[in-house]
PDB file of C-alpha atoms and ligand atoms in Angstrom:
ATOM      1  CA  UNK A   1      96.684 -46.916 -29.270  1.00  0.00           C
ATOM      2  CA  UNK A   2      98.215 -47.671 -26.266  1.00  0.00           C
ATOM      3  CA  UNK A   3      99.498 -44.520 -25.275  1.00  0.00           C
ATOM      4  CA  UNK A   4      95.487 -43.298 -25.338  1.00  0.00           C
ATOM      5  CA  UNK A   5      93.864 -45.612 -23.716  1.00  0.00           C
ATOM      6  CA  UNK A   6      96.764 -45.303 -20.714  1.00  0.00           C
ATOM      7  CA  UNK A   7      96.016 -41.215 -20.991  1.00  0.00           C
ATOM      8  CA  UNK A   8      92.006 -42.003 -20.725  1.00  0.00           C
ATOM      9  CA  UNK A   9      92.275 -44.365 -17.670  1.00  0.00           C
ATOM     10  CA  UNK A  10      94.278 -41.614 -15.966  1.00  0.00           C
ATOM     11  CA  UNK A  11      91.847 -39.543 -16.683  1.00  0.00           C
ATOM     12  CA  UNK A  12      88.987 -41.981 -15.595  1.00  0.00           C
ATOM     13  CA  UNK A  13      90.958 -42.508 -12.383  1.00  0.00           C
ATOM     14  CA  UNK A  14      91.479 -38.984 -11.433  1.00  0.00           C
ATOM     15  CA  UNK A  15      87.807 -37.750 -12.082  1.00  0.00           C
ATOM     16  CA  UNK A  16      87.318 -40.622 -10.142  1.00  0.00           C
ATOM     17  CA  UNK A  17      89.643 -39.078  -6.944  1.00  0.00           C
ATOM     18  CA  UNK A  18      88.099 -35.543  -7.733  1.00  0.00           C
ATOM     19  CA  UNK A  19      84.482 -36.939  -6.876  1.00  0.00           C
ATOM     20  CA  UNK A  20      85.622 -38.673  -3.752  1.00  0.00           C
ATOM     21  CA  UNK A  21      87.551 -35.558  -2.827  1.00  0.00           C
ATOM     22  CA  UNK A  22      84.086 -34.170  -2.878  1.00  0.00           C
ATOM     23  CA  UNK A  23      82.654 -35.756  -0.534  1.00  0.00           C
ATOM     24  CA  UNK A  24      80.184 -39.060  -1.113  1.00  0.00           C
ATOM     25  CA  UNK A  25      76.787 -37.678  -2.156  1.00  0.00           C
ATOM     26  CA  UNK A  26      73.630 -39.574  -0.200  1.00  0.00           C
ATOM     27  CA  UNK A  27      71.230 -40.487  -2.842  1.00  0.00           C
ATOM     28  CA  UNK A  28      67.898 -38.204  -1.829  1.00  0.00           C
ATOM     29  CA  UNK A  29      64.371 -38.121  -4.269  1.00  0.00           C
ATOM     30  CA  UNK A  30      62.325 -35.535  -3.638  1.00  0.00           C
ATOM     31  CA  UNK A  31      58.666 -36.083  -2.660  1.00  0.00           C
ATOM     32  CA  UNK A  32      56.283 -33.523  -3.856  1.00  0.00           C
ATOM     33  CA  UNK A  33      53.531 -35.613  -3.337  1.00  0.00           C
ATOM     34  CA  UNK A  34      53.481 -35.390   0.364  1.00  0.00           C
ATOM     35  CA  UNK A  35      51.810 -32.346   1.423  1.00  0.00           C
ATOM     36  CA  UNK A  36      52.773 -32.634   4.640  1.00  0.00           C
ATOM     37  CA  UNK A  37      56.103 -33.041   4.694  1.00  0.00           C
ATOM     38  CA  UNK A  38      55.832 -30.022   2.398  1.00  0.00           C
ATOM     39  CA  UNK A  39      54.087 -28.227   5.311  1.00  0.00           C
ATOM     40  CA  UNK A  40      56.791 -29.258   7.363  1.00  0.00           C
ATOM     41  CA  UNK A  41      59.395 -28.075   5.360  1.00  0.00           C
ATOM     42  CA  UNK A  42      57.959 -24.662   4.504  1.00  0.00           C
ATOM     43  CA  UNK A  43      57.990 -24.104   8.669  1.00  0.00           C
ATOM     44  CA  UNK A  44      61.796 -25.073   8.291  1.00  0.00           C
ATOM     45  CA  UNK A  45      62.424 -22.727   5.792  1.00  0.00           C
ATOM     46  CA  UNK A  46      60.578 -19.851   7.189  1.00  0.00           C
ATOM     47  CA  UNK A  47      62.139 -20.210  10.764  1.00  0.00           C
ATOM     48  CA  UNK A  48      65.657 -21.156   9.734  1.00  0.00           C
ATOM     49  CA  UNK A  49      66.352 -19.847   6.460  1.00  0.00           C
ATOM     50  CA  UNK A  50      64.294 -16.992   5.658  1.00  0.00           C
ATOM     51  CA  UNK A  51      67.137 -14.706   7.939  1.00  0.00           C
ATOM     52  CA  UNK A  52      69.483 -14.931   5.787  1.00  0.00           C
ATOM     53  CA  UNK A  53      68.565 -15.966   1.929  1.00  0.00           C
ATOM     54  CA  UNK A  54      65.404 -14.349   0.138  1.00  0.00           C
ATOM     55  CA  UNK A  55      63.547 -16.915  -2.060  1.00  0.00           C
ATOM     56  CA  UNK A  56      62.354 -13.518  -4.517  1.00  0.00           C
ATOM     57  CA  UNK A  57      60.554 -15.519  -7.001  1.00  0.00           C
ATOM     58  CA  UNK A  58      58.187 -17.087  -4.840  1.00  0.00           C
ATOM     59  CA  UNK A  59      54.763 -15.556  -3.368  1.00  0.00           C
ATOM     60  CA  UNK A  60      53.392 -16.218   0.245  1.00  0.00           C
ATOM     61  CA  UNK A  61      50.266 -16.669  -1.750  1.00  0.00           C
ATOM     62  CA  UNK A  62      51.304 -18.868  -4.331  1.00  0.00           C
ATOM     63  CA  UNK A  63      52.665 -21.123  -1.637  1.00  0.00           C
ATOM     64  CA  UNK A  64      49.344 -20.396   0.448  1.00  0.00           C
ATOM     65  CA  UNK A  65      47.312 -21.702  -3.039  1.00  0.00           C
ATOM     66  CA  UNK A  66      50.028 -24.650  -3.666  1.00  0.00           C
ATOM     67  CA  UNK A  67      49.688 -26.126  -0.383  1.00  0.00           C
ATOM     68  CA  UNK A  68      46.318 -25.171   0.551  1.00  0.00           C
ATOM     69  CA  UNK A  69      46.804 -23.058   3.596  1.00  0.00           C
ATOM     70  CA  UNK A  70      44.354 -21.070   5.088  1.00  0.00           C
ATOM     71  CA  UNK A  71      44.851 -17.621   4.852  1.00  0.00           C
ATOM     72  CA  UNK A  72      45.242 -16.549   8.334  1.00  0.00           C
ATOM     73  CA  UNK A  73      47.712 -20.248   9.322  1.00  0.00           C
ATOM     74  CA  UNK A  74      50.215 -18.629   6.462  1.00  0.00           C
ATOM     75  CA  UNK A  75      50.114 -15.171   8.042  1.00  0.00           C
ATOM     76  CA  UNK A  76      50.269 -16.158  12.140  1.00  0.00           C
ATOM     77  CA  UNK A  77      52.993 -18.928  11.094  1.00  0.00           C
ATOM     78  CA  UNK A  78      54.864 -18.424   7.813  1.00  0.00           C
ATOM     79  CA  UNK A  79      55.127 -14.771   6.994  1.00  0.00           C
ATOM     80  CA  UNK A  80      57.183 -12.737   9.703  1.00  0.00           C
ATOM     81  CA  UNK A  81      58.293  -9.599   7.937  1.00  0.00           C
ATOM     82  CA  UNK A  82      55.453  -8.782   6.002  1.00  0.00           C
ATOM     83  CA  UNK A  83      51.729  -8.989   6.379  1.00  0.00           C
ATOM     84  CA  UNK A  84      50.534  -8.693   2.614  1.00  0.00           C
ATOM     85  CA  UNK A  85      50.338 -12.295   1.119  1.00  0.00           C
ATOM     86  CA  UNK A  86      51.126 -10.750  -2.602  1.00  0.00           C
ATOM     87  CA  UNK A  87      54.525 -10.445  -1.528  1.00  0.00           C
ATOM     88  CA  UNK A  88      57.410 -12.528  -2.185  1.00  0.00           C
ATOM     89  CA  UNK A  89      59.745 -14.194   0.245  1.00  0.00           C
ATOM     90  CA  UNK A  90      62.345 -11.993   0.576  1.00  0.00           C
ATOM     91  CA  UNK A  91      64.979 -11.331   3.420  1.00  0.00           C
ATOM     92  CA  UNK A  92      65.421  -7.751   5.650  1.00  0.00           C
ATOM     93  CA  UNK A  93      69.517  -7.977   5.866  1.00  0.00           C
ATOM     94  CA  UNK A  94      70.603  -6.309   3.565  1.00  0.00           C
ATOM     95  CA  UNK A  95      73.128  -8.105   0.471  1.00  0.00           C
ATOM     96  CA  UNK A  96      76.258  -5.793   1.842  1.00  0.00           C
ATOM     97  CA  UNK A  97      75.985  -6.435   5.296  1.00  0.00           C
ATOM     98  CA  UNK A  98      75.561 -10.175   4.869  1.00  0.00           C
ATOM     99  CA  UNK A  99      78.837 -10.248   2.883  1.00  0.00           C
ATOM    100  CA  UNK A 100      80.495  -8.211   5.541  1.00  0.00           C
ATOM    101  CA  UNK A 101      79.218 -10.657   7.903  1.00  0.00           C
ATOM    102  CA  UNK A 102      80.023 -13.640   5.826  1.00  0.00           C
ATOM    103  CA  UNK A 103      82.099 -12.842   3.666  1.00  0.00           C
ATOM    104  CA  UNK A 104      79.829 -13.940   0.856  1.00  0.00           C
ATOM    105  CA  UNK A 105      76.374 -12.997   0.478  1.00  0.00           C
ATOM    106  CA  UNK A 106      73.741 -16.064   1.168  1.00  0.00           C
ATOM    107  CA  UNK A 107      72.686 -16.733  -2.579  1.00  0.00           C
ATOM    108  CA  UNK A 108      68.839 -16.737  -3.112  1.00  0.00           C
ATOM    109  CA  UNK A 109      67.681 -20.306  -2.813  1.00  0.00           C
ATOM    110  CA  UNK A 110      64.879 -20.126  -5.603  1.00  0.00           C
ATOM    111  CA  UNK A 111      65.720 -22.107  -7.812  1.00  0.00           C
ATOM    112  CA  UNK A 112      69.279 -23.677  -5.782  1.00  0.00           C
ATOM    113  CA  UNK A 113      67.862 -26.848  -5.804  1.00  0.00           C
ATOM    114  CA  UNK A 114      67.509 -26.981  -9.608  1.00  0.00           C
ATOM    115  CA  UNK A 115      71.065 -25.861  -9.719  1.00  0.00           C
ATOM    116  CA  UNK A 116      72.166 -28.602  -7.036  1.00  0.00           C
ATOM    117  CA  UNK A 117      69.704 -31.103  -6.874  1.00  0.00           C
ATOM    118  CA  UNK A 118      68.119 -32.789  -4.118  1.00  0.00           C
ATOM    119  CA  UNK A 119      70.826 -35.728  -3.024  1.00  0.00           C
ATOM    120  CA  UNK A 120      73.515 -32.744  -3.082  1.00  0.00           C
ATOM    121  CA  UNK A 121      71.301 -30.259  -0.772  1.00  0.00           C
ATOM    122  CA  UNK A 122      70.660 -33.470   0.958  1.00  0.00           C
ATOM    123  CA  UNK A 123      73.907 -34.402   1.987  1.00  0.00           C
ATOM    124  CA  UNK A 124      74.623 -30.428   2.370  1.00  0.00           C
ATOM    125  CA  UNK A 125      72.037 -30.254   5.802  1.00  0.00           C
ATOM    126  CA  UNK A 126      73.877 -34.305   7.320  1.00  0.00           C
ATOM    127  CA  UNK A 127      77.631 -33.402   6.893  1.00  0.00           C
ATOM    128  CA  UNK A 128      78.025 -29.756   8.443  1.00  0.00           C
ATOM    129  CA  UNK A 129      80.712 -30.894  11.200  1.00  0.00           C
ATOM    130  CA  UNK A 130      83.088 -28.849  13.909  1.00  0.00           C
ATOM    131  CA  UNK A 131      86.060 -27.241  12.722  1.00  0.00           C
ATOM    132  CA  UNK A 132      88.008 -25.018  15.140  1.00  0.00           C
ATOM    133  CA  UNK A 133      90.103 -23.572  11.726  1.00  0.00           C
ATOM    134  CA  UNK A 134      86.821 -22.114  10.214  1.00  0.00           C
ATOM    135  CA  UNK A 135      85.741 -18.449  11.299  1.00  0.00           C
ATOM    136  CA  UNK A 136      82.311 -20.048  11.667  1.00  0.00           C
ATOM    137  CA  UNK A 137      83.737 -23.092  13.831  1.00  0.00           C
ATOM    138  CA  UNK A 138      82.211 -25.188  11.365  1.00  0.00           C
ATOM    139  CA  UNK A 139      83.185 -27.178   7.670  1.00  0.00           C
ATOM    140  CA  UNK A 140      80.977 -29.145   5.339  1.00  0.00           C
ATOM    141  CA  UNK A 141      81.738 -32.141   3.928  1.00  0.00           C
ATOM    142  CA  UNK A 142      80.593 -31.359   0.127  1.00  0.00           C
ATOM    143  CA  UNK A 143      80.931 -27.803   0.598  1.00  0.00           C
ATOM    144  CA  UNK A 144      84.749 -27.259   1.855  1.00  0.00           C
ATOM    145  CA  UNK A 145      85.225 -24.323   3.563  1.00  0.00           C
ATOM    146  CA  UNK A 146      81.450 -23.093   3.287  1.00  0.00           C
ATOM    147  CA  UNK A 147      80.958 -19.656   4.820  1.00  0.00           C
ATOM    148  CA  UNK A 148      77.320 -20.315   6.275  1.00  0.00           C
ATOM    149  CA  UNK A 149      76.916 -21.387   9.695  1.00  0.00           C
ATOM    150  CA  UNK A 150      75.710 -24.489  10.713  1.00  0.00           C
ATOM    151  CA  UNK A 151      72.030 -23.496  11.068  1.00  0.00           C
ATOM    152  CA  UNK A 152      70.261 -26.392  12.095  1.00  0.00           C
ATOM    153  CA  UNK A 153      72.450 -27.490  14.808  1.00  0.00           C
ATOM    154  CA  UNK A 154      69.592 -27.132  17.566  1.00  0.00           C
ATOM    155  CA  UNK A 155      68.347 -29.558  15.869  1.00  0.00           C
ATOM    156  CA  UNK A 156      71.224 -32.156  14.898  1.00  0.00           C
ATOM    157  CA  UNK A 157      73.229 -31.407  18.042  1.00  0.00           C
ATOM    158  CA  UNK A 158      77.281 -31.282  16.594  1.00  0.00           C
ATOM    159  CA  UNK A 159      79.563 -34.072  14.961  1.00  0.00           C
ATOM    160  CA  UNK A 160      82.808 -34.372  14.611  1.00  0.00           C
ATOM    161  CA  UNK A 161      85.249 -35.860  11.935  1.00  0.00           C
ATOM    162  CA  UNK A 162      86.396 -39.349  12.135  1.00  0.00           C
ATOM    163  CA  UNK A 163      89.959 -39.677  10.544  1.00  0.00           C
ATOM    164  CA  UNK A 164      91.518 -42.527   8.729  1.00  0.00           C
ATOM    165  CA  UNK A 165      93.959 -43.512   6.210  1.00  0.00           C
ATOM    166  CA  UNK A 166      93.179 -42.696   2.631  1.00  0.00           C
ATOM    167  CA  UNK A 167      94.666 -44.558  -0.282  1.00  0.00           C
ATOM    168  CA  UNK A 168      95.378 -42.547  -3.217  1.00  0.00           C
ATOM    169  CA  UNK A 169      95.485 -44.583  -6.900  1.00  0.00           C
ATOM    170  CA  UNK A 170      99.345 -43.879  -7.369  1.00  0.00           C
ATOM    171  CA  UNK A 171      99.685 -45.618  -4.118  1.00  0.00           C
ATOM    172  CA  UNK A 172     100.295 -42.498  -1.513  1.00  0.00           C
ATOM    173  CA  UNK A 173      98.313 -42.787   1.543  1.00  0.00           C
ATOM    174  CA  UNK A 174      97.178 -39.521   3.492  1.00  0.00           C
ATOM    175  CA  UNK A 175      94.876 -38.987   6.635  1.00  0.00           C
ATOM    176  CA  UNK A 176      91.398 -37.884   4.791  1.00  0.00           C
ATOM    177  CA  UNK A 177      88.007 -37.403   7.288  1.00  0.00           C
ATOM    178  CA  UNK A 178      86.554 -40.900   6.487  1.00  0.00           C
ATOM    179  CA  UNK A 179      83.288 -40.362   8.453  1.00  0.00           C
ATOM    180  CA  UNK A 180      81.136 -38.285  11.169  1.00  0.00           C
ATOM    181  CA  UNK A 181      80.342 -38.785  14.718  1.00  0.00           C
ATOM    182  CA  UNK A 182      77.841 -37.624  16.820  1.00  0.00           C
ATOM    183  CA  UNK A 183      79.781 -35.385  19.323  1.00  0.00           C
ATOM    184  CA  UNK A 184      76.369 -33.862  21.754  1.00  0.00           C
ATOM    185  CA  UNK A 185      73.013 -34.814  20.286  1.00  0.00           C
ATOM    186  CA  UNK A 186      70.174 -31.920  19.552  1.00  0.00           C
ATOM    187  CA  UNK A 187      66.439 -31.799  19.826  1.00  0.00           C
ATOM    188  CA  UNK A 188      66.328 -34.819  17.291  1.00  0.00           C
ATOM    189  CA  UNK A 189      67.575 -38.186  16.727  1.00  0.00           C
ATOM    190  CA  UNK A 190      69.239 -39.081  13.418  1.00  0.00           C
ATOM    191  CA  UNK A 191      65.933 -40.854  11.979  1.00  0.00           C
ATOM    192  CA  UNK A 192      64.102 -37.129  13.143  1.00  0.00           C
ATOM    193  CA  UNK A 193      66.610 -35.141  11.634  1.00  0.00           C
ATOM    194  CA  UNK A 194      67.138 -36.579   8.966  1.00  0.00           C
ATOM    195  CA  UNK A 195      62.696 -36.530   8.435  1.00  0.00           C
ATOM    196  CA  UNK A 196      63.244 -32.861   8.431  1.00  0.00           C
ATOM    197  CA  UNK A 197      66.217 -32.535   5.989  1.00  0.00           C
ATOM    198  CA  UNK A 198      64.112 -34.665   3.847  1.00  0.00           C
ATOM    199  CA  UNK A 199      61.042 -31.684   4.411  1.00  0.00           C
ATOM    200  CA  UNK A 200      63.456 -29.339   3.965  1.00  0.00           C
ATOM    201  CA  UNK A 201      64.907 -30.714   0.960  1.00  0.00           C
ATOM    202  CA  UNK A 202      61.396 -31.217  -0.851  1.00  0.00           C
ATOM    203  CA  UNK A 203      60.049 -27.692   0.069  1.00  0.00           C
ATOM    204  CA  UNK A 204      63.466 -26.596  -1.573  1.00  0.00           C
ATOM    205  CA  UNK A 205      62.748 -29.131  -4.803  1.00  0.00           C
ATOM    206  CA  UNK A 206      59.079 -27.451  -4.446  1.00  0.00           C
ATOM    207  CA  UNK A 207      60.628 -23.886  -4.619  1.00  0.00           C
ATOM    208  CA  UNK A 208      62.489 -24.637  -7.223  1.00  0.00           C
ATOM    209  CA  UNK A 209      59.598 -25.638 -10.090  1.00  0.00           C
ATOM    210  CA  UNK A 210      56.070 -25.131  -7.935  1.00  0.00           C
ATOM    211  CA  UNK A 211      54.239 -25.431 -11.265  1.00  0.00           C
ATOM    212  CA  UNK A 212      55.584 -29.445 -10.915  1.00  0.00           C
ATOM    213  CA  UNK A 213      52.703 -29.784  -8.131  1.00  0.00           C
ATOM    214  CA  UNK A 214      49.963 -28.744 -10.373  1.00  0.00           C
ATOM    215  CA  UNK A 215      51.281 -30.430 -13.123  1.00  0.00           C
ATOM    216  CA  UNK A 216      51.188 -33.989 -11.576  1.00  0.00           C
ATOM    217  CA  UNK A 217      47.546 -32.928 -10.496  1.00  0.00           C
ATOM    218  CA  UNK A 218      46.302 -32.749 -13.808  1.00  0.00           C
ATOM    219  CA  UNK A 219      48.614 -34.647 -15.693  1.00  0.00           C
ATOM    220  CA  UNK A 220      46.347 -37.479 -14.824  1.00  0.00           C
ATOM    221  CA  UNK A 221      42.916 -35.860 -16.003  1.00  0.00           C
ATOM    222  CA  UNK A 222      45.208 -34.934 -19.430  1.00  0.00           C
ATOM    223  CA  UNK A 223      46.051 -38.811 -20.152  1.00  0.00           C
ATOM    224  CA  UNK A 224      42.384 -40.220 -18.779  1.00  0.00           C
ATOM    225  CA  UNK A 225      41.152 -37.269 -21.491  1.00  0.00           C
ATOM    226  CA  UNK A 226      43.631 -38.352 -23.931  1.00  0.00           C
ATOM    227  CA  UNK A 227      41.904 -42.020 -23.563  1.00  0.00           C
ATOM    228  CA  UNK A 228      38.400 -41.081 -23.609  1.00  0.00           C
ATOM    229  CA  UNK A 229      39.368 -38.688 -27.272  1.00  0.00           C
ATOM    230  CA  UNK A 230      41.087 -42.046 -28.376  1.00  0.00           C
ATOM    231  CA  UNK A 231      37.644 -43.896 -28.553  1.00  0.00           C
ATOM    232  CA  UNK A 232      36.219 -41.107 -30.283  1.00  0.00           C
ATOM    233  CA  UNK A 233      38.377 -40.691 -32.927  1.00  0.00           C
ATOM    234  CA  UNK A 234      38.598 -44.728 -33.595  1.00  0.00           C
ATOM    235  CA  UNK A 235      35.012 -45.140 -33.869  1.00  0.00           C
ATOM    236  CA  UNK A 236      35.031 -41.688 -35.996  1.00  0.00           C
ATOM    237  CA  UNK A 237      37.478 -43.724 -38.279  1.00  0.00           C
ATOM    238  CA  UNK A 238      35.782 -46.492 -38.189  1.00  0.00           C
ATOM    239  CA  UNK A 239      32.459 -44.483 -39.542  1.00  0.00           C
ATOM    240  CA  UNK A 240      34.408 -42.596 -42.581  1.00  0.00           C
ATOM    241  CA  UNK A 241      36.203 -45.625 -43.517  1.00  0.00           C
ATOM    242  CA  UNK A 242      32.691 -48.052 -43.329  1.00  0.00           C
ATOM    243  CA  UNK A 243      31.643 -47.216 -47.674  1.00  0.00           C
ATOM    244  CA  UNK A 244      35.153 -46.941 -48.788  1.00  0.00           C
ATOM    245  CA  UNK A 245      35.806 -50.587 -48.330  1.00  0.00           C
TER     246      UNK A 245
HETATM  247  C1  HEC B 301      73.609 -16.938   9.101  1.00  0.00           C
HETATM  248  C2  HEC B 301      72.977 -16.786   8.092  1.00  0.00           C
HETATM  249  C3  HEC B 301      72.530 -18.558   6.971  1.00  0.00           C
HETATM  250  C4  HEC B 301      71.526 -19.029   6.981  1.00  0.00           C
HETATM  251  C5  HEC B 301      70.600 -18.371   8.470  1.00  0.00           C
HETATM  252  C6  HEC B 301      71.109 -19.760   6.444  1.00  0.00           C
HETATM  253  N1  HEC B 301      72.086 -19.646   5.605  1.00  0.00           N
HETATM  254 FE1  HEC B 301      72.500 -20.815   3.995  1.00  0.00          FE
HETATM  255  N2  HEC B 301      73.903 -20.123   3.457  1.00  0.00           N
HETATM  256  C7  HEC B 301      74.691 -18.625   3.991  1.00  0.00           C
HETATM  257  C8  HEC B 301      75.785 -18.236   3.362  1.00  0.00           C
HETATM  258  C9  HEC B 301      76.738 -16.929   3.560  1.00  0.00           C
HETATM  259  C10 HEC B 301      75.505 -19.210   2.168  1.00  0.00           C
HETATM  260  C11 HEC B 301      76.744 -18.678   1.082  1.00  0.00           C
HETATM  261  C12 HEC B 301      78.157 -20.118   1.212  1.00  0.00           C
HETATM  262  C13 HEC B 301      79.169 -19.772   1.125  1.00  0.00           C
HETATM  263  O1  HEC B 301      79.001 -19.673  -0.157  1.00  0.00           O
HETATM  264  O2  HEC B 301      80.337 -20.128   1.547  1.00  0.00           O
HETATM  265  C14 HEC B 301      75.271 -20.169   2.159  1.00  0.00           C
HETATM  266  C15 HEC B 301      74.881 -20.967   1.391  1.00  0.00           C
HETATM  267  C16 HEC B 301      73.788 -21.979   1.421  1.00  0.00           C
HETATM  268  C17 HEC B 301      73.566 -22.725   0.218  1.00  0.00           C
HETATM  269  C18 HEC B 301      75.097 -22.920  -0.983  1.00  0.00           C
HETATM  270  C19 HEC B 301      74.353 -22.218  -2.011  1.00  0.00           C
HETATM  271  C20 HEC B 301      74.829 -22.879  -3.317  1.00  0.00           C
HETATM  272  O3  HEC B 301      74.156 -23.441  -3.938  1.00  0.00           O
HETATM  273  O4  HEC B 301      76.124 -22.395  -3.817  1.00  0.00           O
HETATM  274  C21 HEC B 301      73.019 -23.892   0.550  1.00  0.00           C
HETATM  275  C22 HEC B 301      72.121 -24.767  -0.441  1.00  0.00           C
HETATM  276  C23 HEC B 301      72.157 -22.697   1.401  1.00  0.00           C
HETATM  277  N3  HEC B 301      72.733 -21.955   2.002  1.00  0.00           N
HETATM  278  C24 HEC B 301      70.727 -22.821   1.775  1.00  0.00           C
HETATM  279  C25 HEC B 301      69.916 -22.852   3.351  1.00  0.00           C
HETATM  280  C26 HEC B 301      69.217 -22.992   4.093  1.00  0.00           C
HETATM  281  C27 HEC B 301      68.437 -24.092   3.650  1.00  0.00           C
HETATM  282  C28 HEC B 301      68.274 -22.457   5.681  1.00  0.00           C
HETATM  283  C29 HEC B 301      68.022 -22.716   5.986  1.00  0.00           C
HETATM  284  C30 HEC B 301      68.094 -24.139   7.200  1.00  0.00           C
HETATM  285  C31 HEC B 301      69.909 -21.807   5.303  1.00  0.00           C
HETATM  286  N4  HEC B 301      70.819 -21.897   3.960  1.00  0.00           N
HETATM  287  C32 HEC B 301      70.209 -21.021   6.331  1.00  0.00           C
HETATM  288  C33 HEC B 301      74.144 -18.357   5.294  1.00  0.00           C
HETATM  289  C34 HEC B 301      73.175 -18.244   5.761  1.00  0.00           C
END
């Protein structure tokens, strides 16, 4: 009995240590009701991501419809690779080339938000840091040895790691990264960059489940309808049972 309890405790401690080793997740809740934010996110996405990543399950005209973007604005601001609005958000780069350049092909981002979650993505874009040992010159706190360069460096600037001593549960002390600090600033300050990342993550979450927007919009009307129906059905029931009693 004691032994089983001790084994369970060890397992829990190990899991906790693992979770820590992956870097702390910053909590972020996506906000799909903010159309302005989704529009800014879409702009960031086509400007900074679509050169490497596709979103092959999203069509430009669907994007336009969901976010209420007029067709001419859609064409001039968000579409660079094609002028046919019925096309999906594909990428010009060949997968073989990408693999040769980065070692791994950039994955399609259509459903990344569902696989990773909003908090993971938020943390990912905030925790790129300089690491001269890597071919791209950067590393990431929650995606160790990532092959993706820090594509938003222009906005954020460059961060460097702060090292400190970390004590493991068994008492051993190791030198580890305990935080990041800004080495050289980018175009945005900290709050501005966090907002940009939030916009981008909101957009990625929308991309993962575009119907969510519509669902929220019609959900309220469905509830109103059901409430109306309840009243009618109740009156009908009273009418039917009137003569029975
Ligand atoms: C220069 C090419 C390039 C650009 C531009 C780029 N990425 Fe990447 N991205 C990659 C590569 C390569 C990987 C694979 C990394 C790995 O597996 O180590 C990756 C991985 C990712 C992942 C992790 C996917 C997963 O679940 O494993 C996410 C999320 C991501 N990119 C989002 C973005 C977003 C959002 C942008 C735009 C702000 C962007 N990327 C711009 C090349 C790029």
